[in-house]
């Protein structure tokens, strides 16, 4: 889970032009962080490539925080990797 969290955090920080040492607010909605629909779609596509799985676009808009996205990734996108965790 730590590796997944690090990967997702790095992608969001990059999209938000944040420094590595800045803390990403996991509970803040994407749009409050300053992301646009287009930028969020770009993050989604990049994560799909990196993870080798499809992320439901609705999950980004129905669960619009990094914390909720991580739950979606572990339970719906990569369930075989996180079964029993």
XYZ file of N, CA, C and O in Angstrom:
340
model
N 0.827 -1.201 0.000
C 0.000 0.000 0.000
C 0.865 1.255 0.000
O 0.512 2.252 -0.601
N 2.006 1.192 0.692
C 2.888 2.360 0.747
C 3.401 2.745 -0.629
O 3.476 3.937 -0.955
N 3.752 1.749 -1.448
C 4.259 2.026 -2.792
C 3.174 2.674 -3.647
O 3.436 3.623 -4.391
N 1.941 2.162 -3.541
C 0.824 2.728 -4.295
C 0.564 4.162 -3.848
O 0.398 5.069 -4.675
N 0.548 4.382 -2.556
C 0.316 5.731 -2.024
C 1.409 6.692 -2.497
O 1.125 7.828 -2.889
N 2.639 6.242 -2.498
C 3.747 7.079 -2.956
C 3.610 7.425 -4.434
O 3.845 8.566 -4.841
N 3.228 6.447 -5.227
C 3.056 6.656 -6.665
C 1.941 7.670 -6.943
O 2.125 8.615 -7.701
N 0.798 7.467 -6.314
C -0.350 8.362 -6.504
C -0.009 9.770 -6.008
O -0.284 10.762 -6.689
N 0.614 9.847 -4.850
C 1.002 11.145 -4.296
C 1.936 11.881 -5.246
O 1.765 13.081 -5.497
N 2.915 11.178 -5.791
C 3.868 11.799 -6.714
C 3.167 12.333 -7.960
O 3.486 13.436 -8.438
N 2.206 11.580 -8.483
C 1.483 12.034 -9.679
C 0.665 13.295 -9.391
O 0.632 14.218 -10.202
N 0.004 13.328 -8.238
C -0.787 14.506 -7.894
C 0.093 15.714 -7.597
O -0.208 16.827 -8.019
N 1.193 15.494 -6.897
C 2.105 16.604 -6.616
C 2.677 17.176 -7.912
O 2.814 18.387 -8.045
N 3.015 16.295 -8.838
C 3.529 16.750 -10.123
C 2.478 17.596 -10.847
O 2.786 18.658 -11.372
N 1.243 17.131 -10.851
C 0.163 17.851 -11.532
C -0.123 19.198 -10.879
O -0.546 20.137 -11.553
N 0.119 19.281 -9.590
C -0.150 20.512 -8.847
C 1.095 21.388 -8.682
O 1.052 22.399 -7.985
N 2.197 20.976 -9.321
C 3.456 21.714 -9.247
C 3.918 21.904 -7.802
O 4.407 22.963 -7.424
N 3.758 20.843 -7.007
C 4.173 20.874 -5.610
C 5.591 20.326 -5.496
O 5.997 19.459 -6.263
N 6.327 20.803 -4.502
C 7.642 20.256 -4.195
C 7.475 18.905 -3.504
O 6.443 18.644 -2.880
N 8.511 18.091 -3.587
C 8.463 16.759 -2.974
C 8.194 16.821 -1.483
O 7.531 15.953 -0.929
N 8.724 17.848 -0.809
C 8.586 17.925 0.642
C 7.268 18.558 1.098
O 6.968 18.563 2.286
N 6.465 19.051 0.164
C 5.157 19.602 0.522
C 4.181 18.459 0.806
O 4.232 17.416 0.167
N 3.300 18.685 1.753
C 2.320 17.663 2.110
C 1.066 17.805 1.241
O 0.479 18.881 1.148
N 0.684 16.701 0.621
C -0.530 16.672 -0.196
C -1.723 16.405 0.715
O -1.740 15.397 1.422
N -2.719 17.286 0.723
C -3.899 17.057 1.572
C -4.783 15.949 0.996
O -5.492 16.151 0.025
N -4.731 14.777 1.604
C -5.440 13.594 1.107
C -6.952 13.714 1.185
O -7.661 13.010 0.476
N -7.452 14.545 2.066
C -8.900 14.640 2.273
C -9.542 15.819 1.531
O -10.753 15.984 1.584
N -8.749 16.616 0.844
C -9.298 17.770 0.122
C -9.790 17.337 -1.255
O -9.094 16.601 -1.954
N -10.976 17.798 -1.649
C -11.471 17.479 -2.989
C -10.519 17.986 -4.075
O -9.863 19.014 -3.918
N -10.455 17.228 -5.165
C -9.540 17.549 -6.259
C -9.690 18.986 -6.748
O -8.705 19.671 -6.988
N -10.918 19.435 -6.902
C -11.134 20.770 -7.446
C -10.729 21.861 -6.453
O -10.303 22.935 -6.856
N -10.822 21.580 -5.159
C -10.340 22.536 -4.153
C -8.819 22.627 -4.169
O -8.245 23.645 -3.786
N -8.173 21.552 -4.609
C -6.712 21.562 -4.735
C -6.256 22.378 -5.942
O -5.086 22.714 -6.065
N -7.196 22.661 -6.846
C -6.872 23.444 -8.018
C -6.808 22.643 -9.308
O -6.392 23.156 -10.342
N -7.207 21.383 -9.251
C -7.197 20.556 -10.459
C -8.417 20.842 -11.325
O -9.498 21.116 -10.809
N -8.228 20.763 -12.610
C -9.329 20.890 -13.563
C -9.716 19.489 -14.029
O -8.987 18.521 -13.805
N -10.845 19.379 -14.696
C -11.278 18.089 -15.239
C -10.243 17.537 -16.208
O -9.954 16.334 -16.197
N -9.676 18.398 -17.028
C -8.671 17.961 -17.994
C -7.427 17.432 -17.294
O -6.916 16.358 -17.637
N -6.951 18.158 -16.300
C -5.741 17.725 -15.581
C -6.008 16.430 -14.824
O -5.154 15.552 -14.766
N -7.183 16.290 -14.267
C -7.552 15.068 -13.561
C -7.594 13.883 -14.518
O -7.145 12.782 -14.180
N -8.081 14.099 -15.714
C -8.102 13.055 -16.733
C -6.681 12.658 -17.115
O -6.382 11.470 -17.306
N -5.783 13.614 -17.198
C -4.386 13.314 -17.504
C -3.754 12.464 -16.401
O -3.021 11.520 -16.686
N -4.043 12.791 -15.143
C -3.537 12.008 -14.015
C -4.086 10.581 -14.105
O -3.359 9.601 -13.924
N -5.364 10.469 -14.384
C -6.021 9.156 -14.511
C -5.323 8.309 -15.571
O -4.988 7.150 -15.327
N -5.085 8.889 -16.730
C -4.462 8.151 -17.822
C -3.030 7.742 -17.463
O -2.591 6.635 -17.766
N -2.317 8.622 -16.792
C -0.942 8.302 -16.377
C -0.946 7.169 -15.358
O -0.148 6.233 -15.458
N -1.854 7.227 -14.385
C -1.930 6.168 -13.382
C -2.339 4.838 -14.015
O -1.824 3.781 -13.637
N -3.246 4.870 -14.971
C -3.648 3.643 -15.656
C -2.449 2.999 -16.347
O -2.276 1.780 -16.292
N -1.618 3.803 -16.972
C -0.421 3.293 -17.641
C 0.545 2.700 -16.618
O 1.062 1.600 -16.806
N 0.769 3.417 -15.550
C 1.715 2.965 -14.529
C 1.236 1.718 -13.791
O 2.037 0.849 -13.445
N -0.073 1.638 -13.555
C -0.626 0.532 -12.774
C -1.103 -0.639 -13.622
O -1.325 -1.734 -13.107
N -1.297 -0.403 -14.906
C -1.759 -1.471 -15.780
C -3.199 -1.862 -15.536
O -3.585 -3.019 -15.714
N -4.015 -0.917 -15.104
C -5.426 -1.181 -14.854
C -6.254 0.031 -15.196
O -5.741 1.154 -15.267
N -7.536 -0.195 -15.424
C -8.430 0.898 -15.792
C -9.067 1.522 -14.560
O -9.594 0.830 -13.696
N -9.009 2.847 -14.489
C -9.631 3.591 -13.400
C -10.932 4.167 -13.922
O -10.943 4.877 -14.928
N -12.010 3.850 -13.258
C -13.328 4.347 -13.648
C -13.367 5.865 -13.477
O -13.101 6.385 -12.394
N -13.681 6.564 -14.549
C -13.745 8.029 -14.509
C -14.729 8.500 -13.456
O -14.492 9.496 -12.767
N -15.830 7.786 -13.303
C -16.815 8.163 -12.287
C -16.219 8.152 -10.887
O -16.629 8.937 -10.036
N -15.259 7.275 -10.654
C -14.630 7.212 -9.330
C -13.900 8.507 -9.010
O -13.839 8.921 -7.856
N -13.364 9.151 -10.013
C -12.661 10.410 -9.784
C -13.612 11.532 -9.418
O -13.265 12.438 -8.667
N -14.803 11.483 -9.955
C -15.760 12.554 -9.707
C -16.727 12.225 -8.568
O -17.237 13.130 -7.918
N -16.953 10.936 -8.316
C -17.831 10.536 -7.214
C -17.069 10.400 -5.903
O -17.661 10.450 -4.838
N -15.773 10.196 -5.988
C -14.907 10.078 -4.811
C -13.727 11.022 -5.003
O -12.605 10.578 -5.242
N -13.990 12.295 -4.899
C -12.997 13.268 -5.367
C -11.885 13.663 -4.383
O -11.585 14.835 -4.227
N -11.295 12.706 -3.700
C -10.119 13.009 -2.880
C -9.071 11.931 -3.135
O -9.391 10.832 -3.612
N -7.840 12.234 -2.800
C -6.764 11.254 -2.975
C -7.027 10.037 -2.085
O -6.843 8.893 -2.508
N -7.488 10.264 -0.868
C -7.772 9.151 0.042
C -8.823 8.215 -0.550
O -8.670 6.987 -0.520
N -9.877 8.772 -1.102
C -10.931 7.949 -1.694
C -10.460 7.274 -2.974
O -10.851 6.140 -3.257
N -9.600 7.936 -3.730
C -9.041 7.320 -4.929
C -8.188 6.111 -4.543
O -8.260 5.068 -5.197
N -7.411 6.224 -3.483
C -6.595 5.095 -3.040
C -7.464 3.900 -2.651
O -7.118 2.756 -2.964
N -8.578 4.157 -2.011
C -9.512 3.076 -1.673
C -10.033 2.423 -2.942
O -10.090 1.196 -3.052
N -10.415 3.234 -3.917
C -10.894 2.716 -5.207
C -9.815 1.874 -5.885
O -10.105 0.793 -6.403
N -8.595 2.350 -5.864
C -7.510 1.613 -6.515
C -7.272 0.258 -5.855
O -7.101 -0.748 -6.543
N -7.277 0.223 -4.528
C -7.008 -1.047 -3.843
C -8.178 -2.013 -3.927
O -7.973 -3.217 -4.002
N -9.402 -1.500 -3.949
C -10.554 -2.408 -3.949
C -11.076 -2.751 -5.332
O -11.591 -3.852 -5.548
N -10.941 -1.833 -6.307
C -11.561 -2.056 -7.616
C -10.571 -2.204 -8.771
O -10.836 -2.929 -9.721
N -9.453 -1.511 -8.706
C -8.502 -1.544 -9.825
C -7.460 -2.638 -9.625
O -7.118 -3.364 -10.552
N -6.964 -2.774 -8.410
C -5.905 -3.744 -8.117
C -6.302 -4.681 -6.978
O -5.520 -4.910 -6.051
N -7.498 -5.259 -7.019
C -7.955 -6.055 -5.876
C -7.084 -7.289 -5.598
O -6.936 -7.685 -4.429
N -6.495 -7.881 -6.614
C -5.672 -9.057 -6.398
C -4.420 -8.743 -5.590
O -3.933 -9.595 -4.831
N -3.906 -7.545 -5.743
C -2.710 -7.148 -4.991
C -3.001 -6.825 -3.545
O -2.121 -6.921 -2.696
N -4.242 -6.426 -3.270
C -4.564 -5.950 -1.928
C -5.619 -6.794 -1.226
O -6.198 -6.366 -0.253
N -5.844 -7.996 -1.696
C -6.811 -8.898 -1.057
C -6.327 -9.196 0.357
O -5.175 -9.532 0.593
N -7.214 -9.000 1.297
C -6.899 -9.311 2.687
C -6.132 -8.230 3.429
O -5.721 -8.440 4.544
N -5.952 -7.057 2.800
C -5.235 -5.991 3.519
C -6.205 -4.983 4.070
O -7.327 -4.904 3.734
